[in-house]
Amino acid sequence: MADSTVLDNPRDQDLAGDTAHLRSQSGEELRLRELGREGTLEAIGFRHDFPDIEGRLWRTEAVVRRGVSHDAQDLIRLRTECIARAQGARLDIPRKPFLIKTILRDGWGGKDRELSVSDSPIWIPDDDAGVAVARAVTLGQATQYLPVVYISATGPLKWLLSQNQIERLAYDLGGVAHVVVEPSRAFSFRVRELTAEQNTYGGTLERFPI
């Protein structure tokens, strides 16, 4: 962050103890924690507090857990908050942490069962493999950690949203949800036969929970 000074000019720091932290003169603070068992590191996390001149505190928290998924992938969880430190402070909704975008941009999103975590749409191919993916999404079997936003088609390569709008939606939801796009209206009828008519169709956008 352009205004961050906690790494460049800390006023107070302790990086050797169990409560490792860095603090700057402006009140910015970075706390680090590790969790291990029998000499094996299981998780590491941080909390970054960044005060601003409007009486607010911007807080970002992250935890990385080692090898928690079925294929031993690491799992990272992030939370952001805007906290009032002064009476009457105007609160805003924090934007997605840049850390998530960096992870996805560098190809570290990993696999969420059948879908890769990214900030790009998943364009389902119009074949048997694509039908299998759509069926798994509809039945809640495609993912383990993230929900799916499913965009059904109104015709061959036609949707209620433009391609640019779909790509923007996937970019905004990157790391938060998968955006899956079916190829055609005829594709919906093939999926319907395998899902007892539980699938969306006709241009509908639906969110499938995990």
PDB file of C-alpha atoms in Angstrom:
ATOM      1  CA  MET A   1       0.000   0.000   0.000  1.00  0.00           C
ATOM      2  CA  ALA A   2       1.337   3.405  -0.949  1.00  0.00           C
ATOM      3  CA  ASP A   3       0.691   4.971   2.490  1.00  0.00           C
ATOM      4  CA  SER A   4       1.837   1.997   4.561  1.00  0.00           C
ATOM      5  CA  THR A   5       4.904   2.558   6.767  1.00  0.00           C
ATOM      6  CA  VAL A   6       4.788  -0.403   9.131  1.00  0.00           C
ATOM      7  CA  LEU A   7       7.377  -2.412   7.167  1.00  0.00           C
ATOM      8  CA  ASP A   8       9.632   0.482   6.194  1.00  0.00           C
ATOM      9  CA  ASN A   9       9.782   2.462   9.430  1.00  0.00           C
ATOM     10  CA  PRO A  10       8.408   0.527  12.430  1.00  0.00           C
ATOM     11  CA  ARG A  11       8.447   2.324  15.780  1.00  0.00           C
ATOM     12  CA  ASP A  12       7.988  -0.863  17.773  1.00  0.00           C
ATOM     13  CA  GLN A  13       8.680  -4.421  16.670  1.00  0.00           C
ATOM     14  CA  ASP A  14       9.055  -7.934  18.025  1.00  0.00           C
ATOM     15  CA  LEU A  15       9.612 -10.641  15.445  1.00  0.00           C
ATOM     16  CA  ALA A  16      11.129 -13.270  17.711  1.00  0.00           C
ATOM     17  CA  GLY A  17       8.423 -13.890  20.307  1.00  0.00           C
ATOM     18  CA  ASP A  18       5.113 -15.723  20.229  1.00  0.00           C
ATOM     19  CA  THR A  19       3.262 -12.420  19.718  1.00  0.00           C
ATOM     20  CA  ALA A  20       5.274 -11.129  16.762  1.00  0.00           C
ATOM     21  CA  HIS A  21       4.233  -7.653  15.652  1.00  0.00           C
ATOM     22  CA  LEU A  22       5.282  -4.438  13.946  1.00  0.00           C
ATOM     23  CA  ARG A  23       3.877  -0.986  14.775  1.00  0.00           C
ATOM     24  CA  SER A  24       4.460   2.320  13.054  1.00  0.00           C
ATOM     25  CA  GLN A  25       4.250   5.841  14.466  1.00  0.00           C
ATOM     26  CA  SER A  26       0.953   6.400  12.648  1.00  0.00           C
ATOM     27  CA  GLY A  27      -0.712   3.543  14.562  1.00  0.00           C
ATOM     28  CA  GLU A  28      -0.515   1.037  11.731  1.00  0.00           C
ATOM     29  CA  GLU A  29       0.057  -2.460  13.084  1.00  0.00           C
ATOM     30  CA  LEU A  30       0.896  -5.884  11.676  1.00  0.00           C
ATOM     31  CA  ARG A  31       0.533  -8.945  13.917  1.00  0.00           C
ATOM     32  CA  LEU A  32       1.758 -12.432  12.990  1.00  0.00           C
ATOM     33  CA  ARG A  33       0.895 -15.817  14.491  1.00  0.00           C
ATOM     34  CA  GLU A  34       1.943 -19.417  13.857  1.00  0.00           C
ATOM     35  CA  LEU A  35       0.243 -22.617  14.949  1.00  0.00           C
ATOM     36  CA  GLY A  36       2.076 -25.908  14.993  1.00  0.00           C
ATOM     37  CA  ARG A  37       1.986 -29.328  16.544  1.00  0.00           C
ATOM     38  CA  GLU A  38       4.926 -31.628  17.267  1.00  0.00           C
ATOM     39  CA  GLY A  39       7.276 -29.405  15.337  1.00  0.00           C
ATOM     40  CA  THR A  40       5.053 -29.219  12.229  1.00  0.00           C
ATOM     41  CA  LEU A  41       3.657 -25.878  11.075  1.00  0.00           C
ATOM     42  CA  GLU A  42      -0.096 -26.220  10.577  1.00  0.00           C
ATOM     43  CA  ALA A  43      -1.216 -22.630  10.110  1.00  0.00           C
ATOM     44  CA  ILE A  44       0.076 -19.079   9.900  1.00  0.00           C
ATOM     45  CA  GLY A  45      -1.922 -15.879  10.018  1.00  0.00           C
ATOM     46  CA  PHE A  46      -1.701 -12.117  10.181  1.00  0.00           C
ATOM     47  CA  ARG A  47      -3.834  -9.124  11.128  1.00  0.00           C
ATOM     48  CA  HIS A  48      -3.103  -5.754   9.536  1.00  0.00           C
ATOM     49  CA  ASP A  49      -4.685  -2.622  11.072  1.00  0.00           C
ATOM     50  CA  PHE A  50      -4.460   0.571   9.057  1.00  0.00           C
ATOM     51  CA  PRO A  51      -5.949   3.782  10.554  1.00  0.00           C
ATOM     52  CA  ASP A  52      -6.944   6.668   8.288  1.00  0.00           C
ATOM     53  CA  ILE A  53      -7.485  10.398   8.815  1.00  0.00           C
ATOM     54  CA  GLU A  54     -11.288   9.993   8.813  1.00  0.00           C
ATOM     55  CA  GLY A  55     -11.343   8.127  12.124  1.00  0.00           C
ATOM     56  CA  ARG A  56     -11.623   4.659  10.658  1.00  0.00           C
ATOM     57  CA  LEU A  57      -9.564   1.491  11.017  1.00  0.00           C
ATOM     58  CA  TRP A  58      -9.158  -0.753   7.983  1.00  0.00           C
ATOM     59  CA  ARG A  59      -8.496  -4.305   9.134  1.00  0.00           C
ATOM     60  CA  THR A  60      -7.373  -7.259   7.021  1.00  0.00           C
ATOM     61  CA  GLU A  61      -7.053 -10.720   8.535  1.00  0.00           C
ATOM     62  CA  ALA A  62      -5.740 -13.839   6.800  1.00  0.00           C
ATOM     63  CA  VAL A  63      -5.044 -17.426   7.823  1.00  0.00           C
ATOM     64  CA  VAL A  64      -3.243 -20.051   5.747  1.00  0.00           C
ATOM     65  CA  ARG A  65      -3.862 -23.659   6.773  1.00  0.00           C
ATOM     66  CA  ARG A  66      -1.522 -26.327   5.501  1.00  0.00           C
ATOM     67  CA  GLY A  67      -2.847 -29.244   3.456  1.00  0.00           C
ATOM     68  CA  VAL A  68      -6.460 -29.201   4.643  1.00  0.00           C
ATOM     69  CA  SER A  69      -8.207 -30.244   1.416  1.00  0.00           C
ATOM     70  CA  HIS A  70      -8.604 -33.781   0.098  1.00  0.00           C
ATOM     71  CA  ASP A  71      -5.571 -33.372  -2.165  1.00  0.00           C
ATOM     72  CA  ALA A  72      -3.419 -31.643   0.486  1.00  0.00           C
ATOM     73  CA  GLN A  73      -3.747 -28.144  -0.946  1.00  0.00           C
ATOM     74  CA  ASP A  74      -3.235 -25.223   1.399  1.00  0.00           C
ATOM     75  CA  LEU A  75      -6.312 -23.132   2.175  1.00  0.00           C
ATOM     76  CA  ILE A  76      -6.281 -19.358   2.687  1.00  0.00           C
ATOM     77  CA  ARG A  77      -9.139 -17.389   4.222  1.00  0.00           C
ATOM     78  CA  LEU A  78      -9.306 -13.591   4.317  1.00  0.00           C
ATOM     79  CA  ARG A  79     -11.595 -11.105   6.049  1.00  0.00           C
ATOM     80  CA  THR A  80     -11.694  -7.331   5.728  1.00  0.00           C
ATOM     81  CA  GLU A  81     -13.454  -4.797   7.965  1.00  0.00           C
ATOM     82  CA  CYS A  82     -13.936  -1.047   8.209  1.00  0.00           C
ATOM     83  CA  ILE A  83     -14.172  -0.116  11.917  1.00  0.00           C
ATOM     84  CA  ALA A  84     -15.151   3.275  13.357  1.00  0.00           C
ATOM     85  CA  ARG A  85     -12.589   4.717  15.792  1.00  0.00           C
ATOM     86  CA  ALA A  86     -14.330   8.079  16.198  1.00  0.00           C
ATOM     87  CA  GLN A  87     -17.945   9.089  16.687  1.00  0.00           C
ATOM     88  CA  GLY A  88     -19.657   9.832  13.386  1.00  0.00           C
ATOM     89  CA  ALA A  89     -16.993   8.179  11.240  1.00  0.00           C
ATOM     90  CA  ARG A  90     -18.357   7.176   7.825  1.00  0.00           C
ATOM     91  CA  LEU A  91     -18.007   3.450   7.297  1.00  0.00           C
ATOM     92  CA  ASP A  92     -17.395   1.921   3.880  1.00  0.00           C
ATOM     93  CA  ILE A  93     -17.435  -1.637   2.561  1.00  0.00           C
ATOM     94  CA  PRO A  94     -13.809  -2.723   2.064  1.00  0.00           C
ATOM     95  CA  ARG A  95     -12.726  -3.773  -1.380  1.00  0.00           C
ATOM     96  CA  LYS A  96     -11.429  -7.245  -2.005  1.00  0.00           C
ATOM     97  CA  PRO A  97      -7.874  -7.511  -0.642  1.00  0.00           C
ATOM     98  CA  PHE A  98      -5.198  -7.105  -3.290  1.00  0.00           C
ATOM     99  CA  LEU A  99      -3.638 -10.281  -1.898  1.00  0.00           C
ATOM    100  CA  ILE A 100      -6.449 -12.341  -3.430  1.00  0.00           C
ATOM    101  CA  LYS A 101      -5.918 -10.775  -6.841  1.00  0.00           C
ATOM    102  CA  THR A 102      -2.175 -11.411  -6.597  1.00  0.00           C
ATOM    103  CA  ILE A 103      -2.722 -15.085  -5.754  1.00  0.00           C
ATOM    104  CA  LEU A 104      -5.123 -15.585  -8.668  1.00  0.00           C
ATOM    105  CA  ARG A 105      -2.999 -13.604 -11.120  1.00  0.00           C
ATOM    106  CA  ASP A 106       0.024 -15.776 -10.307  1.00  0.00           C
ATOM    107  CA  GLY A 107      -1.951 -18.981 -10.873  1.00  0.00           C
ATOM    108  CA  TRP A 108      -2.034 -20.083  -7.229  1.00  0.00           C
ATOM    109  CA  GLY A 109      -5.816 -20.431  -7.012  1.00  0.00           C
ATOM    110  CA  GLY A 110      -5.681 -24.224  -6.879  1.00  0.00           C
ATOM    111  CA  LYS A 111      -8.523 -26.680  -7.449  1.00  0.00           C
ATOM    112  CA  ASP A 112     -11.918 -26.663  -5.761  1.00  0.00           C
ATOM    113  CA  ARG A 113     -12.978 -30.222  -6.544  1.00  0.00           C
ATOM    114  CA  GLU A 114     -13.853 -30.072 -10.260  1.00  0.00           C
ATOM    115  CA  LEU A 115     -13.333 -26.324 -10.806  1.00  0.00           C
ATOM    116  CA  SER A 116     -10.175 -24.221 -10.794  1.00  0.00           C
ATOM    117  CA  VAL A 117     -10.242 -21.104  -8.617  1.00  0.00           C
ATOM    118  CA  SER A 118      -9.648 -18.046 -10.805  1.00  0.00           C
ATOM    119  CA  ASP A 119     -11.037 -14.628 -11.691  1.00  0.00           C
ATOM    120  CA  SER A 120     -12.059 -15.698 -15.208  1.00  0.00           C
ATOM    121  CA  PRO A 121     -15.339 -17.320 -16.335  1.00  0.00           C
ATOM    122  CA  ILE A 122     -15.470 -21.073 -16.841  1.00  0.00           C
ATOM    123  CA  TRP A 123     -16.897 -21.508 -20.348  1.00  0.00           C
ATOM    124  CA  ILE A 124     -18.400 -25.003 -20.380  1.00  0.00           C
ATOM    125  CA  PRO A 125     -17.673 -26.931 -23.605  1.00  0.00           C
ATOM    126  CA  ASP A 126     -20.669 -28.231 -25.543  1.00  0.00           C
ATOM    127  CA  ASP A 127     -19.821 -31.905 -25.112  1.00  0.00           C
ATOM    128  CA  ASP A 128     -20.318 -34.792 -22.709  1.00  0.00           C
ATOM    129  CA  ALA A 129     -17.584 -33.522 -20.379  1.00  0.00           C
ATOM    130  CA  GLY A 130     -19.312 -30.145 -20.216  1.00  0.00           C
ATOM    131  CA  VAL A 131     -22.652 -31.758 -19.432  1.00  0.00           C
ATOM    132  CA  ALA A 132     -21.001 -33.669 -16.581  1.00  0.00           C
ATOM    133  CA  VAL A 133     -19.659 -30.413 -15.129  1.00  0.00           C
ATOM    134  CA  ALA A 134     -23.064 -28.707 -15.372  1.00  0.00           C
ATOM    135  CA  ARG A 135     -24.736 -31.696 -13.723  1.00  0.00           C
ATOM    136  CA  ALA A 136     -22.239 -31.642 -10.846  1.00  0.00           C
ATOM    137  CA  VAL A 137     -22.783 -27.895 -10.356  1.00  0.00           C
ATOM    138  CA  THR A 138     -26.576 -28.304 -10.320  1.00  0.00           C
ATOM    139  CA  LEU A 139     -26.422 -31.143  -7.791  1.00  0.00           C
ATOM    140  CA  GLY A 140     -23.938 -29.322  -5.543  1.00  0.00           C
ATOM    141  CA  GLN A 141     -21.148 -31.805  -6.234  1.00  0.00           C
ATOM    142  CA  ALA A 142     -18.740 -29.639  -8.243  1.00  0.00           C
ATOM    143  CA  THR A 143     -17.111 -27.651  -5.433  1.00  0.00           C
ATOM    144  CA  GLN A 144     -16.205 -27.911  -1.770  1.00  0.00           C
ATOM    145  CA  TYR A 145     -15.274 -24.376  -0.680  1.00  0.00           C
ATOM    146  CA  LEU A 146     -16.785 -21.777  -3.028  1.00  0.00           C
ATOM    147  CA  PRO A 147     -20.327 -21.331  -4.378  1.00  0.00           C
ATOM    148  CA  VAL A 148     -21.050 -21.210  -8.111  1.00  0.00           C
ATOM    149  CA  VAL A 149     -22.797 -18.503 -10.127  1.00  0.00           C
ATOM    150  CA  TYR A 150     -24.289 -20.369 -13.094  1.00  0.00           C
ATOM    151  CA  ILE A 151     -25.241 -18.435 -16.235  1.00  0.00           C
ATOM    152  CA  SER A 152     -27.587 -20.293 -18.562  1.00  0.00           C
ATOM    153  CA  ALA A 153     -27.800 -19.522 -22.271  1.00  0.00           C
ATOM    154  CA  THR A 154     -30.640 -17.992 -24.286  1.00  0.00           C
ATOM    155  CA  GLY A 155     -29.283 -19.453 -27.542  1.00  0.00           C
ATOM    156  CA  PRO A 156     -26.041 -20.676 -29.124  1.00  0.00           C
ATOM    157  CA  LEU A 157     -23.325 -18.611 -27.420  1.00  0.00           C
ATOM    158  CA  LYS A 158     -25.947 -16.073 -26.300  1.00  0.00           C
ATOM    159  CA  TRP A 159     -26.734 -14.934 -22.739  1.00  0.00           C
ATOM    160  CA  LEU A 160     -28.630 -12.133 -21.031  1.00  0.00           C
ATOM    161  CA  LEU A 161     -25.248 -10.608 -20.136  1.00  0.00           C
ATOM    162  CA  SER A 162     -22.654  -9.619 -22.712  1.00  0.00           C
ATOM    163  CA  GLN A 163     -19.349 -11.460 -22.771  1.00  0.00           C
ATOM    164  CA  ASN A 164     -17.637  -8.402 -21.287  1.00  0.00           C
ATOM    165  CA  GLN A 165     -20.196  -8.294 -18.451  1.00  0.00           C
ATOM    166  CA  ILE A 166     -19.642 -11.987 -17.733  1.00  0.00           C
ATOM    167  CA  GLU A 167     -15.873 -11.519 -17.644  1.00  0.00           C
ATOM    168  CA  ARG A 168     -16.269  -8.527 -15.329  1.00  0.00           C
ATOM    169  CA  LEU A 169     -18.556 -10.527 -13.027  1.00  0.00           C
ATOM    170  CA  ALA A 170     -15.986 -13.329 -12.823  1.00  0.00           C
ATOM    171  CA  TYR A 171     -13.237 -10.799 -12.128  1.00  0.00           C
ATOM    172  CA  ASP A 172     -15.214  -9.196  -9.298  1.00  0.00           C
ATOM    173  CA  LEU A 173     -16.064 -12.597  -7.787  1.00  0.00           C
ATOM    174  CA  GLY A 174     -12.596 -14.108  -8.228  1.00  0.00           C
ATOM    175  CA  GLY A 175     -11.672 -16.053  -5.106  1.00  0.00           C
ATOM    176  CA  VAL A 176     -15.210 -15.628  -3.744  1.00  0.00           C
ATOM    177  CA  ALA A 177     -17.275 -17.675  -6.219  1.00  0.00           C
ATOM    178  CA  HIS A 178     -16.906 -19.546  -9.498  1.00  0.00           C
ATOM    179  CA  VAL A 179     -18.682 -18.148 -12.570  1.00  0.00           C
ATOM    180  CA  VAL A 180     -19.772 -20.989 -14.861  1.00  0.00           C
ATOM    181  CA  VAL A 181     -21.290 -20.288 -18.299  1.00  0.00           C
ATOM    182  CA  GLU A 182     -23.174 -22.838 -20.378  1.00  0.00           C
ATOM    183  CA  PRO A 183     -22.733 -22.828 -24.167  1.00  0.00           C
ATOM    184  CA  SER A 184     -26.271 -23.004 -25.567  1.00  0.00           C
ATOM    185  CA  ARG A 185     -29.981 -23.377 -24.849  1.00  0.00           C
ATOM    186  CA  ALA A 186     -29.930 -26.913 -26.274  1.00  0.00           C
ATOM    187  CA  PHE A 187     -27.249 -27.726 -23.707  1.00  0.00           C
ATOM    188  CA  SER A 188     -29.765 -26.937 -20.934  1.00  0.00           C
ATOM    189  CA  PHE A 189     -32.111 -29.667 -22.153  1.00  0.00           C
ATOM    190  CA  ARG A 190     -29.309 -32.244 -22.014  1.00  0.00           C
ATOM    191  CA  VAL A 191     -28.527 -31.221 -18.442  1.00  0.00           C
ATOM    192  CA  ARG A 192     -32.206 -31.268 -17.505  1.00  0.00           C
ATOM    193  CA  GLU A 193     -32.472 -34.965 -18.313  1.00  0.00           C
ATOM    194  CA  LEU A 194     -29.650 -35.751 -15.860  1.00  0.00           C
ATOM    195  CA  THR A 195     -30.780 -33.514 -12.991  1.00  0.00           C
ATOM    196  CA  ALA A 196     -34.508 -34.200 -12.722  1.00  0.00           C
ATOM    197  CA  GLU A 197     -35.169 -30.705 -14.146  1.00  0.00           C
ATOM    198  CA  GLN A 198     -33.294 -28.970 -11.314  1.00  0.00           C
ATOM    199  CA  ASN A 199     -31.060 -26.937 -13.642  1.00  0.00           C
ATOM    200  CA  THR A 200     -31.559 -23.318 -14.624  1.00  0.00           C
ATOM    201  CA  TYR A 201     -32.316 -22.393 -18.236  1.00  0.00           C
ATOM    202  CA  GLY A 202     -33.430 -19.604 -20.536  1.00  0.00           C
ATOM    203  CA  GLY A 203     -30.805 -17.055 -19.552  1.00  0.00           C
ATOM    204  CA  THR A 204     -31.249 -17.388 -15.805  1.00  0.00           C
ATOM    205  CA  LEU A 205     -28.414 -16.563 -13.414  1.00  0.00           C
ATOM    206  CA  GLU A 206     -28.435 -18.685 -10.289  1.00  0.00           C
ATOM    207  CA  ARG A 207     -26.122 -19.101  -7.328  1.00  0.00           C
ATOM    208  CA  PHE A 208     -25.539 -22.687  -6.276  1.00  0.00           C
ATOM    209  CA  PRO A 209     -24.285 -22.975  -2.680  1.00  0.00           C
ATOM    210  CA  ILE A 210     -21.700 -25.509  -1.611  1.00  0.00           C
TER     211      ILE A 210
END
